[in-house]
Short mmCIF file of N, CA and C in Angstrom, two decimals:
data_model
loop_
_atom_site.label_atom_id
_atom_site.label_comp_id
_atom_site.label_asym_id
_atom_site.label_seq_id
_atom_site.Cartn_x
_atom_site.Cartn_y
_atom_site.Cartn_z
N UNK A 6 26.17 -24.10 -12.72
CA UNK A 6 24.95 -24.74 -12.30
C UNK A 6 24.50 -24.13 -10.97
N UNK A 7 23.17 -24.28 -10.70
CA UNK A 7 22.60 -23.35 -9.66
C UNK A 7 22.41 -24.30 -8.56
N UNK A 8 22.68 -23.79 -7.60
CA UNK A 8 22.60 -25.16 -6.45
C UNK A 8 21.13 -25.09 -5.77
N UNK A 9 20.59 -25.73 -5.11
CA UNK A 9 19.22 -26.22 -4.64
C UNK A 9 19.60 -25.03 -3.44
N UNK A 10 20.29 -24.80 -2.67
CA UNK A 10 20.24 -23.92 -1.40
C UNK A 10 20.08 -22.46 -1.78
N UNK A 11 20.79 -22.27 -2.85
CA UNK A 11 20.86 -20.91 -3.90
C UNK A 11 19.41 -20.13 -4.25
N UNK A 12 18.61 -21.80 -5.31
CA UNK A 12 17.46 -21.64 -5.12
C UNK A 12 16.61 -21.49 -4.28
N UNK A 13 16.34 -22.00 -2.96
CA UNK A 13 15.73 -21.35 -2.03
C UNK A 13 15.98 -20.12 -1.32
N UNK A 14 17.54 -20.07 -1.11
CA UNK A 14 17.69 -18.55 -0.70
C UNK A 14 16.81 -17.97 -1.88
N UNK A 15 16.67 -17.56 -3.06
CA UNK A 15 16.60 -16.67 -3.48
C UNK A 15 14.95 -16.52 -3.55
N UNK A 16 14.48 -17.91 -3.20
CA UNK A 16 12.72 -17.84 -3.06
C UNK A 16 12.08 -17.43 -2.07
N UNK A 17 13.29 -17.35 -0.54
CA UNK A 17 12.89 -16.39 0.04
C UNK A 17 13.07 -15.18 0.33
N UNK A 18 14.25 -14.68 -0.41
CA UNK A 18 14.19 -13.45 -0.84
C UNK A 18 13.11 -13.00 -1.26
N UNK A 19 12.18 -13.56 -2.61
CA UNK A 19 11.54 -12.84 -3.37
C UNK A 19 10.74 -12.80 -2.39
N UNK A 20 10.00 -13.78 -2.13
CA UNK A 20 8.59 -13.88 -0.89
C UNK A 20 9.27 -12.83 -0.18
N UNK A 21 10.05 -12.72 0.77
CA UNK A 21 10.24 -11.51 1.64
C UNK A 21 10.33 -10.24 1.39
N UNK A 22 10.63 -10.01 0.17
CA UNK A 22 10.26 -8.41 -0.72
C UNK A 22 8.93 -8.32 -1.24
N UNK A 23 8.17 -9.44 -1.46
CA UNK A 23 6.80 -9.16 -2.08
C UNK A 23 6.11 -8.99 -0.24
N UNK A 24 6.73 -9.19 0.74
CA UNK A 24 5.70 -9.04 1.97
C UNK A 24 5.79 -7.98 2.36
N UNK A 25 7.43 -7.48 1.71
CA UNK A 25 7.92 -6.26 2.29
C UNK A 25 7.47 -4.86 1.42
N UNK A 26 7.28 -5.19 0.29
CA UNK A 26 6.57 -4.45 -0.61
C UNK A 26 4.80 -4.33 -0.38
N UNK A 27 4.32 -5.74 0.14
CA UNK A 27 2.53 -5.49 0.42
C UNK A 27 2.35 -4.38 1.83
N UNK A 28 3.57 -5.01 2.83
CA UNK A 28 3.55 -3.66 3.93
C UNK A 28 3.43 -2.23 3.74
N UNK A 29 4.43 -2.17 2.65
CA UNK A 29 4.87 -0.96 2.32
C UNK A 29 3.52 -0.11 1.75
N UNK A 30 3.21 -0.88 1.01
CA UNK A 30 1.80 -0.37 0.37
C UNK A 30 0.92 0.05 1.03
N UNK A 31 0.86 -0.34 2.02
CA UNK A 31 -0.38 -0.34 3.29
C UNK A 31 0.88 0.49 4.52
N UNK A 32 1.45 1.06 4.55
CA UNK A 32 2.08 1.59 5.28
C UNK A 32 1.32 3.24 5.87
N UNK A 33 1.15 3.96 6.36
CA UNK A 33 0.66 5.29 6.98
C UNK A 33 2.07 6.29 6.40
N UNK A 34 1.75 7.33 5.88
CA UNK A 34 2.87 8.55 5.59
C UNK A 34 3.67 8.49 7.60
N UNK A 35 2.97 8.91 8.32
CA UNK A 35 3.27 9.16 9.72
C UNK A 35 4.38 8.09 9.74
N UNK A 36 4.01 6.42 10.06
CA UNK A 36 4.75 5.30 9.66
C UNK A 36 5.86 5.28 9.31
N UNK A 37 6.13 5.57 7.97
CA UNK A 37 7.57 5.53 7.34
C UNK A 37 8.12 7.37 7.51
N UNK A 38 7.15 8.41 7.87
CA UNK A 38 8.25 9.38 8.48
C UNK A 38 8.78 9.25 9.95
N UNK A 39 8.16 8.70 10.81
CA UNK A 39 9.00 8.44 12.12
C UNK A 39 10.27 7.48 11.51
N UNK A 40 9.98 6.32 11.06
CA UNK A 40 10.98 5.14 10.48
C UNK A 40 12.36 5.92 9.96
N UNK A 41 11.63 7.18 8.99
CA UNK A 41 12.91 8.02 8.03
C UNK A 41 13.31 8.99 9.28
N UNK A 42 12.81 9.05 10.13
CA UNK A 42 13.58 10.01 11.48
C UNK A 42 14.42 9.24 12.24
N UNK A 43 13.85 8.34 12.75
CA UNK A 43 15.08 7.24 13.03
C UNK A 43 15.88 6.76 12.51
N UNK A 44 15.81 6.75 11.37
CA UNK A 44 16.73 6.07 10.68
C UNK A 44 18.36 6.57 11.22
N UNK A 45 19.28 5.81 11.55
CA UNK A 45 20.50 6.56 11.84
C UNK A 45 21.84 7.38 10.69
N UNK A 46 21.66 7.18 9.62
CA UNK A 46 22.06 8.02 8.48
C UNK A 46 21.27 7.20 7.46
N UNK A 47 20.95 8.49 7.39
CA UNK A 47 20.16 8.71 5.71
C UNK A 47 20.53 8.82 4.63
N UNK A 48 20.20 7.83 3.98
CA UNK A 48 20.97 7.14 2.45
C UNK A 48 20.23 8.59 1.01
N UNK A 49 21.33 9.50 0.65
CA UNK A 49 20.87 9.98 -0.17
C UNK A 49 20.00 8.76 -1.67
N UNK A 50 18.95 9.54 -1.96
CA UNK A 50 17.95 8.77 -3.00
C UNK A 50 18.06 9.41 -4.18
N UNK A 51 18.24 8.97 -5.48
CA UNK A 51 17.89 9.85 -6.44
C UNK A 51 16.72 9.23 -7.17
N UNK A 52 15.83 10.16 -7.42
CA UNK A 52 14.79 8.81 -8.20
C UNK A 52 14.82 8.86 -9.50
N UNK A 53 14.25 7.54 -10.34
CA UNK A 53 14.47 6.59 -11.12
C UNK A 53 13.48 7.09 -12.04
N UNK A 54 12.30 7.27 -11.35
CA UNK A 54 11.16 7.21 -11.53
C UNK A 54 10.26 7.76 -11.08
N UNK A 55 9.11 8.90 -10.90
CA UNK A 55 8.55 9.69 -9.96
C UNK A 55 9.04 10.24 -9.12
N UNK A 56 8.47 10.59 -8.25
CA UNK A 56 7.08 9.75 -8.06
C UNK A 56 5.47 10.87 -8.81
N UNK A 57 5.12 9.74 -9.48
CA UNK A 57 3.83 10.10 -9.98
C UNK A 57 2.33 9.52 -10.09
N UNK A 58 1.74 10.06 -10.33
CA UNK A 58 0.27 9.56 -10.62
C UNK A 58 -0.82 9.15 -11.09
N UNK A 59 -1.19 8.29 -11.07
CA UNK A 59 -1.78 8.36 -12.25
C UNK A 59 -3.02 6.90 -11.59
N UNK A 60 -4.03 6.39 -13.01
CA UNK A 60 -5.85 5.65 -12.31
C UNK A 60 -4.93 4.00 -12.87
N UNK A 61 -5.58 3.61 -11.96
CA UNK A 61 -5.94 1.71 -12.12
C UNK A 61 -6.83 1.39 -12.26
N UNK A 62 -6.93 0.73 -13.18
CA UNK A 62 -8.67 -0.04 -12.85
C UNK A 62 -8.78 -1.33 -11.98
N UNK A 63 -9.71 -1.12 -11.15
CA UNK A 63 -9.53 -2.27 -10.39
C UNK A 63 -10.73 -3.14 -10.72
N UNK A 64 -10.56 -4.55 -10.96
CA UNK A 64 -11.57 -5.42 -11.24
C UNK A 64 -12.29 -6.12 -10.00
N UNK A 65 -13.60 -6.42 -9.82
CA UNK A 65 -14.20 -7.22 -9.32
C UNK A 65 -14.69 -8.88 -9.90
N UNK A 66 -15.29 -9.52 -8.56
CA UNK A 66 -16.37 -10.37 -8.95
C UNK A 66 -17.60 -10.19 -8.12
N UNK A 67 -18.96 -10.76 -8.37
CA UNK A 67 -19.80 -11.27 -7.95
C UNK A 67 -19.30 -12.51 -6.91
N UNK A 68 -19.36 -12.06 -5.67
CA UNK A 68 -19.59 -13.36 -4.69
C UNK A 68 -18.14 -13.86 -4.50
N UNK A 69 -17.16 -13.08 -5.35
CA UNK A 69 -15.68 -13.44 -4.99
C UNK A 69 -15.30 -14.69 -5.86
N UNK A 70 -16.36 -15.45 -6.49
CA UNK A 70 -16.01 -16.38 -7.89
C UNK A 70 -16.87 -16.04 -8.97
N UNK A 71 -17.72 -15.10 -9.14
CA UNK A 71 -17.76 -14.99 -10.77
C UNK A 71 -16.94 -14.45 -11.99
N UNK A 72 -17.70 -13.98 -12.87
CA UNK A 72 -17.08 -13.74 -13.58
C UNK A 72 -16.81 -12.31 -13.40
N UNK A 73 -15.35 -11.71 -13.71
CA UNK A 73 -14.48 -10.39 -13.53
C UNK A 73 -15.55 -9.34 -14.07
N UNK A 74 -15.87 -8.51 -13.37
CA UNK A 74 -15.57 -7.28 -14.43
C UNK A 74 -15.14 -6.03 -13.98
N UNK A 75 -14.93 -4.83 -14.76
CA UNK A 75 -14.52 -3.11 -14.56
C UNK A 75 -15.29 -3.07 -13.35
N UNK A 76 -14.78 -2.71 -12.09
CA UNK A 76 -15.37 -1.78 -10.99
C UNK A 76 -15.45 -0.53 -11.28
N UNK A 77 -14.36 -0.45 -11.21
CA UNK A 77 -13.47 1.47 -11.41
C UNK A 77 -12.34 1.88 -11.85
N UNK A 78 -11.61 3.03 -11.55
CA UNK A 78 -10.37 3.35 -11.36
C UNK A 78 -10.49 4.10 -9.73
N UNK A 79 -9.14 3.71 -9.56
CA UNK A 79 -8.91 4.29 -8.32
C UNK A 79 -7.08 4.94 -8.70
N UNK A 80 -7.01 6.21 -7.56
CA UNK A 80 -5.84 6.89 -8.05
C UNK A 80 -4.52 6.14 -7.29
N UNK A 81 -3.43 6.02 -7.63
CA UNK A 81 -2.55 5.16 -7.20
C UNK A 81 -1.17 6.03 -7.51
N UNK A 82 -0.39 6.11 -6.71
CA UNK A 82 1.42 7.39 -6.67
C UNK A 82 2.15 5.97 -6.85
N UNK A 83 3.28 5.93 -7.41
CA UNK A 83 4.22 5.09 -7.66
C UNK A 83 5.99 6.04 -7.69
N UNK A 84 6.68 5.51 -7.17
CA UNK A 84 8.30 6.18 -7.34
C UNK A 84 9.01 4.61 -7.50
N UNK A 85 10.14 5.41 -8.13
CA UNK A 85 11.32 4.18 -8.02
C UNK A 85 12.68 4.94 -8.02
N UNK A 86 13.50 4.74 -7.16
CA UNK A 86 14.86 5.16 -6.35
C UNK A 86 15.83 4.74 -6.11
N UNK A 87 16.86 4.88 -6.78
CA UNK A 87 18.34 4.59 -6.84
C UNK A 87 19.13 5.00 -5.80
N UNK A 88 19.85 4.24 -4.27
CA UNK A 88 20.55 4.64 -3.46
C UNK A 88 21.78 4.98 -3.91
N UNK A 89 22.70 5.53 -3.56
CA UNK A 89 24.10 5.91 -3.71
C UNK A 89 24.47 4.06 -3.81
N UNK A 90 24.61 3.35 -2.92
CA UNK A 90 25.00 1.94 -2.88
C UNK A 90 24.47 1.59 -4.13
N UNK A 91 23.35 1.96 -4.97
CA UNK A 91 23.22 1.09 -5.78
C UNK A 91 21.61 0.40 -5.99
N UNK A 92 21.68 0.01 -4.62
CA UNK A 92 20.23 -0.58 -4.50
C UNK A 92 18.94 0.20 -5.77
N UNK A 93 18.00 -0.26 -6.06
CA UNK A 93 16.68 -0.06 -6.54
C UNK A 93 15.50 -0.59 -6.02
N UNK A 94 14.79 0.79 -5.37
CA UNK A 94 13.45 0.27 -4.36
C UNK A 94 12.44 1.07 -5.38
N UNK A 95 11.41 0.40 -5.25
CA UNK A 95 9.84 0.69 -6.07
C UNK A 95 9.25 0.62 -4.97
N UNK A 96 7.76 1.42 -5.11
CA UNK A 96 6.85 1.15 -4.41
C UNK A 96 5.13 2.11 -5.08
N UNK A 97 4.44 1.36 -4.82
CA UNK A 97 3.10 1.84 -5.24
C UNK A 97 2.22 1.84 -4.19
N UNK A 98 1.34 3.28 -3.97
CA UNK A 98 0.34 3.56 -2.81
C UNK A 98 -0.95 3.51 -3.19
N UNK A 99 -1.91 3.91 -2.92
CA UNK A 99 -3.07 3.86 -3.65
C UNK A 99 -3.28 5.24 -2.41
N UNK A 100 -4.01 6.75 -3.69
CA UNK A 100 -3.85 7.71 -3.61
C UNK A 100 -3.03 8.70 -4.44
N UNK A 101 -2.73 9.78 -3.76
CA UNK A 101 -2.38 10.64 -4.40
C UNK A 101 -1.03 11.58 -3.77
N UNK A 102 -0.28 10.61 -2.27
CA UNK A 102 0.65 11.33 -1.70
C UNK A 102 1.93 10.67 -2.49
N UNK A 103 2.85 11.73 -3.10
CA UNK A 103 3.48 11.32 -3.52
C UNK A 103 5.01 11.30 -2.41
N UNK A 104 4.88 11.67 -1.32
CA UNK A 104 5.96 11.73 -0.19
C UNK A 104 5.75 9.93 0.34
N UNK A 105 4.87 10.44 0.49
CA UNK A 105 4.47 8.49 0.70
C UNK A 105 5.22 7.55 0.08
N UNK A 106 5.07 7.64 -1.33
CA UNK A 106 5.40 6.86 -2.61
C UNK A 106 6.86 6.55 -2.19
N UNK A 107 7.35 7.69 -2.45
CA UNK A 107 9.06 8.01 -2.26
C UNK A 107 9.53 7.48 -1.22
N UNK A 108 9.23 7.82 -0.25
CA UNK A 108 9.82 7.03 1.32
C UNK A 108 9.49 5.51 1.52
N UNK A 109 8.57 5.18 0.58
CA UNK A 109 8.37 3.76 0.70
C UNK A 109 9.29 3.28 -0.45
N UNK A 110 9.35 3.59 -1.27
CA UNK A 110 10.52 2.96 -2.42
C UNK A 110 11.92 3.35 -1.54
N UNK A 111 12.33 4.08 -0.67
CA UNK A 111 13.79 4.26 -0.04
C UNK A 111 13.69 3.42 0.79
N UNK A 112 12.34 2.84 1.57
CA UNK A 112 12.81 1.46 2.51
C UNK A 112 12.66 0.62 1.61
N UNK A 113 12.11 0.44 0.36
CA UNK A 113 12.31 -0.75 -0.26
C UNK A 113 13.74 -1.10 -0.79
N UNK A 114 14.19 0.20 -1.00
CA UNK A 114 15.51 -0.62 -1.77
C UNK A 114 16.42 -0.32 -0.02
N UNK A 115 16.21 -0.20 0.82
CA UNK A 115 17.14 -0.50 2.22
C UNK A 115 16.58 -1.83 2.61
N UNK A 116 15.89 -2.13 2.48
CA UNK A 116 15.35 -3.18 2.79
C UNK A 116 16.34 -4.55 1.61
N UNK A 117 16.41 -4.21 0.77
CA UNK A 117 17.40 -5.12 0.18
C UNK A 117 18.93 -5.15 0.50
N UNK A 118 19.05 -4.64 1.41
CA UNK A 118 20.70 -4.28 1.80
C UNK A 118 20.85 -4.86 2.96
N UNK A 119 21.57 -6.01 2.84
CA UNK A 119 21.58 -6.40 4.57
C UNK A 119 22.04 -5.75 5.93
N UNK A 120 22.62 -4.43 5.44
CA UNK A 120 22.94 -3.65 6.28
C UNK A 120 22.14 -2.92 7.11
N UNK A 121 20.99 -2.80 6.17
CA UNK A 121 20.15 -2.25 6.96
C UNK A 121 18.32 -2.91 6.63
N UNK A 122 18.23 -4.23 6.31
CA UNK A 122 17.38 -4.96 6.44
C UNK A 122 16.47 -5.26 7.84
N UNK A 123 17.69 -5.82 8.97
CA UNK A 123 17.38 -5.50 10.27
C UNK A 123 16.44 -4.26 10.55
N UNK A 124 16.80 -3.29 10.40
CA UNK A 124 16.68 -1.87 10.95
C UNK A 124 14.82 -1.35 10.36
N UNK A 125 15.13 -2.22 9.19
CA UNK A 125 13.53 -1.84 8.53
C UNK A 125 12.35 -2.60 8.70
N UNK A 126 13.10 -4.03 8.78
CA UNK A 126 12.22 -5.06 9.40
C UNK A 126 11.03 -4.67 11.08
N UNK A 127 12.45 -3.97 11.77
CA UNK A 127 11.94 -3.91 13.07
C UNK A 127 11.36 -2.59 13.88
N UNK A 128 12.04 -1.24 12.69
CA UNK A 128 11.40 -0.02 12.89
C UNK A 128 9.95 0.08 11.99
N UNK A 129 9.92 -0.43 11.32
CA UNK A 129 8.60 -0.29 10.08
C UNK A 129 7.75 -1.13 9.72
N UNK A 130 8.26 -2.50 8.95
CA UNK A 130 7.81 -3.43 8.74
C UNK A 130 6.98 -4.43 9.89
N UNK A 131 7.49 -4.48 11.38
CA UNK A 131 6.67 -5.12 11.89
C UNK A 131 5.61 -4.41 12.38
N UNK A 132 5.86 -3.21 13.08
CA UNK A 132 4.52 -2.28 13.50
C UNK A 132 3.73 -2.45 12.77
N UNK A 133 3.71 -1.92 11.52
CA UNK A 133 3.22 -2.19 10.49
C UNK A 133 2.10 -3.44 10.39
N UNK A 134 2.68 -4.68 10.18
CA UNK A 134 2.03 -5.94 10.12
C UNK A 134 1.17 -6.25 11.67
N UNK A 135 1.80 -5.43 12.67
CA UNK A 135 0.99 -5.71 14.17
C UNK A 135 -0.06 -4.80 14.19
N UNK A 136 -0.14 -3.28 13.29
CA UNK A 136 -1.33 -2.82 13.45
C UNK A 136 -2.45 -3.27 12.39
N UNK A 137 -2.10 -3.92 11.32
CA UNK A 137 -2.75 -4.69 10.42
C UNK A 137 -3.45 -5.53 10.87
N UNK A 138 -2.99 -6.44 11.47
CA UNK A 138 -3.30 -7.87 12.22
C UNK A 138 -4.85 -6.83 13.32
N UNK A 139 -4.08 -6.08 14.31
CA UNK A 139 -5.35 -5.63 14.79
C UNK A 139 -6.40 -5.01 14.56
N UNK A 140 -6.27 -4.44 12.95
CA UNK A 140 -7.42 -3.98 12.43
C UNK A 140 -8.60 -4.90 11.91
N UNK A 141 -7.44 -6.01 11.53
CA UNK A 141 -8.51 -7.43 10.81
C UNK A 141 -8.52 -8.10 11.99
N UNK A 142 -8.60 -8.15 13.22
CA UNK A 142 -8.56 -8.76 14.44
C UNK A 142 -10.30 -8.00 15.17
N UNK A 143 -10.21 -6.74 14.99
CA UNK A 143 -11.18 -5.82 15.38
C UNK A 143 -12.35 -6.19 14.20
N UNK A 144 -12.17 -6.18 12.87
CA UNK A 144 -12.95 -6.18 11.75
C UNK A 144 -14.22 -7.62 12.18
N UNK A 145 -12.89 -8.64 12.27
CA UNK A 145 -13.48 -9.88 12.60
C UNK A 145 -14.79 -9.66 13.65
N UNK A 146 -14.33 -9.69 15.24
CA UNK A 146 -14.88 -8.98 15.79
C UNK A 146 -16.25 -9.03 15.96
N UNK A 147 -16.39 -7.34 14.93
CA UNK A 147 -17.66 -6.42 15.18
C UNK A 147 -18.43 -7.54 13.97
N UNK A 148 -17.42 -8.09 12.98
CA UNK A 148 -18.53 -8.90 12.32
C UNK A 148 -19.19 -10.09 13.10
N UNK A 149 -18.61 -10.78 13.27
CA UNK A 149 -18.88 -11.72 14.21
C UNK A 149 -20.16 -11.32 15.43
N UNK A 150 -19.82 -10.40 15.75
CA UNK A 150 -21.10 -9.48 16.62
C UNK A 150 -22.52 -9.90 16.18
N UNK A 151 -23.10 -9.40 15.07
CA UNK A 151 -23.83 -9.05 14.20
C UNK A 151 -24.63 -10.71 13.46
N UNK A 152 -23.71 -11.73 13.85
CA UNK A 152 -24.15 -12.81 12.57
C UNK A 152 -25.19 -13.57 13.51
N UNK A 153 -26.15 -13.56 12.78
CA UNK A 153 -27.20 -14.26 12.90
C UNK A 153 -27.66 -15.56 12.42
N UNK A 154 -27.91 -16.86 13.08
CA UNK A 154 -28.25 -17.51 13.09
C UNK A 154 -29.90 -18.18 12.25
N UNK A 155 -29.64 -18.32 11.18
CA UNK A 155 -31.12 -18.73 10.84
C UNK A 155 -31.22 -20.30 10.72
N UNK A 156 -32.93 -20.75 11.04
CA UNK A 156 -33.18 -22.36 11.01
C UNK A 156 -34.46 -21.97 10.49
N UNK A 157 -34.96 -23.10 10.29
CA UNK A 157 -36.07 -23.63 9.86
C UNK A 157 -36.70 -24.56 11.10
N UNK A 158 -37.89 -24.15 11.26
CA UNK A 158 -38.54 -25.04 12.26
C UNK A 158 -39.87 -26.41 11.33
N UNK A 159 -40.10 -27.51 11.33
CA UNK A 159 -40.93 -28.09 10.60
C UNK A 159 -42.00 -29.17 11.78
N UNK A 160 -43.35 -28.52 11.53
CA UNK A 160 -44.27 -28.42 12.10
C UNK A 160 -45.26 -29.79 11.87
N UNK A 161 -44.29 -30.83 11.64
CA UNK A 161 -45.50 -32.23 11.40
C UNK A 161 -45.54 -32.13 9.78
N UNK A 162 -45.90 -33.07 9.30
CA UNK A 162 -46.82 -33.78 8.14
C UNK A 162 -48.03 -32.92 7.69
N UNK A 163 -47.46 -32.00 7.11
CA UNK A 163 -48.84 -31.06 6.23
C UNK A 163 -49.13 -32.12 4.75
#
């Protein structure tokens, strides 16, 4: 039987790999090659899977609640990588660098290793989320700049 503490460990596991995986996605090549320079030994990778390429279609709405439809395709690199330990890291970019792909699936599956979870959290993963934060911090911003105020003025009893 599965114990209630079990279950939450493992719900924040997942949540913490799906945050660690949305980083990753949004990560800069530059990003995870300083991260893979620091790194203090480097976990040979063999991959699983890619890394390769290939279109998504990405769907829209009208106004953010209508109804879906076909926008486009956009090009998207995906790898998946087997450490010597064992681990299995995935990761998907949107584009066409497939060095990208790869180095982000090797912190994904280090990132599942508590050995070196620490190390990825705090070389990669938070920069990461702090230059994010200031891009949608800046975005806000310049929008905010720009918003205009409209009223209606009413002129008496026509």
């Amino acid at each position: 039987m599965i114990s209630a503490d079990s279950n939450k460990a493992a719900s924040q596991t997942a949540s913490g790999r799906k945050r660690a995986a949305d980083l990753l996605a949004r990560a800069e090549r530059s990003e995870l090659s300083a991260a893979w320079n620091a790194l203090p030994q480097k976990p040979a990778a063999r991959p699983v899977r890619g890394p390769e390429t290939g279109l998504v279609m990405v769907r829209g709405r009208i106004g953010g609640g209508g109804a879906p439809f076909n926008l486009g395709e956009v090009t998207v690199t995906r790898a998946t990588v087997r450490l010597d330990s064992g681990s299995v890291g995935h990761a998907q970019a949107l584009g066409t660098d497939r060095e990208k792909a790869r180095l982000a699936a090797i912190f994904d599956a280090l990132w599942q290793e508590e050995a070196t979870r620490d190390f990825v959290e705090q070389a990669l993963l938070s920069p990461i989320a702090a230059r994010i934060a200031v891009a949608e911090r800046r975005k806000a911003d310049e929008t905010a700049a720009t918003r205009v105020d409209f009223f209606t003025m009413v002129r008496g009893d026509n």
